[in-house]
XYZ file of C-alpha atoms in Angstrom:
101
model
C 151.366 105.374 70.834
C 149.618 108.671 71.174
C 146.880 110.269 68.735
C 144.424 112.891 69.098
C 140.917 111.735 68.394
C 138.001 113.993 68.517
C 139.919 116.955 70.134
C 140.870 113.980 73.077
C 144.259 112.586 73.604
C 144.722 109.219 74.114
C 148.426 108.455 74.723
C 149.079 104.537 75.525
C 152.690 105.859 78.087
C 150.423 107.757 80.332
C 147.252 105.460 80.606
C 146.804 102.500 82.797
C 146.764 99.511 81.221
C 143.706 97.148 82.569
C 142.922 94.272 80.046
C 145.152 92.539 77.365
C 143.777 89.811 74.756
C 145.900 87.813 71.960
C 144.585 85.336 69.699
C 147.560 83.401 70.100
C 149.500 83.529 66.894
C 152.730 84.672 66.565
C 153.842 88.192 65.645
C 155.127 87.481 62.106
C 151.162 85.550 61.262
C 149.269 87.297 59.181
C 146.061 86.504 61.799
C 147.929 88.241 64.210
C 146.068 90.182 66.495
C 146.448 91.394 70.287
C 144.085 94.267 72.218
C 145.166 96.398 75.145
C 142.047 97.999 77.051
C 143.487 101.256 78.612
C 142.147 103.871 81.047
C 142.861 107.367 81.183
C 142.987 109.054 84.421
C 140.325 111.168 83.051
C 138.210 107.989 83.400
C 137.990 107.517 79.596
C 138.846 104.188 77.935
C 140.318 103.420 74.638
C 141.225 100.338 73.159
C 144.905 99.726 71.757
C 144.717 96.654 68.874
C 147.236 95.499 66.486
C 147.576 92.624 64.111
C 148.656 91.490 60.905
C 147.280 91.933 57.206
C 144.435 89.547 57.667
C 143.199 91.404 60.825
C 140.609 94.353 61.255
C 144.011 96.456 61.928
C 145.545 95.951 58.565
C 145.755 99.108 56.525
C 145.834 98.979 52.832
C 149.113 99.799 50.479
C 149.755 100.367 47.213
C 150.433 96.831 46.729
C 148.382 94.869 48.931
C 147.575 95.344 52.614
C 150.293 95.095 55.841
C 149.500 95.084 59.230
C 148.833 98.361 61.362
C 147.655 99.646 64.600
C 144.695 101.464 65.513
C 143.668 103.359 69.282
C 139.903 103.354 69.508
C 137.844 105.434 72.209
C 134.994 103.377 73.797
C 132.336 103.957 76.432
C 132.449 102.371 79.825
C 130.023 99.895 78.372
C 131.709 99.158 75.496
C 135.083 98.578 77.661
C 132.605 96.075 79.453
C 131.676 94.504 76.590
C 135.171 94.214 75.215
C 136.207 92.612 78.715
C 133.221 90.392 78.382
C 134.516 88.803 75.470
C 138.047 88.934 76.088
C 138.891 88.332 79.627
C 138.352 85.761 82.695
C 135.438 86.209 84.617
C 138.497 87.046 87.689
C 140.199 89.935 85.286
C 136.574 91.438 84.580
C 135.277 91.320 88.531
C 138.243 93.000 88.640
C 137.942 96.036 86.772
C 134.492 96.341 87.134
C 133.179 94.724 90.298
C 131.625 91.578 91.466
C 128.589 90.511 88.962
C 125.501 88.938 90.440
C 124.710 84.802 89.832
């Protein structure tokens, strides 16, 4: 997926992927959700989500809501946070570097 955001591209083909996060369901689930954490070789992040129509991704329609996609720029701290919350403490060390006891 690519979209310009703020004058800034952010193109999922030529960033590295670095985190991924589902909640589990299946595809077709309206609670649907997955996250892709992505980093530009610019050193900007951006975060690649998707789920169904009961997700914070679902867009509305002129008969109800479906579900959608959405890229969303984020801070190196906010790419922290994210990987906080949705990887192993292994998968975060690894991105970001051993974190003190």
């Amino acid at each position: 997926m690519k979209k310009i955001i703020n004058g800034r591209k952010y193109d999922t083909e030529t960033a590295k992927e670095i985190g991924y996060w589902s909640n589990g369901y299946p595809c077709g689930n309206f609670n649907w959700c997955q996250e892709t954490l992505y980093k530009k070789k610019t050193g900007e992040y951006f975060l690649y989500g998707e789920g169904g129509a009961l997700t914070q991704y679902s867009r509305d329609t002129w008969d109800g809501r479906t579900g959608s996609s959405q890229i969303i720029p984020m801070t190196e701290n906010e790419a922290k946070e994210w990987s906080e919350n949705k990887l192993s403490c292994d998968e975060y060390e690894a991105l970001f570097g051993e974190v003190e006891e």
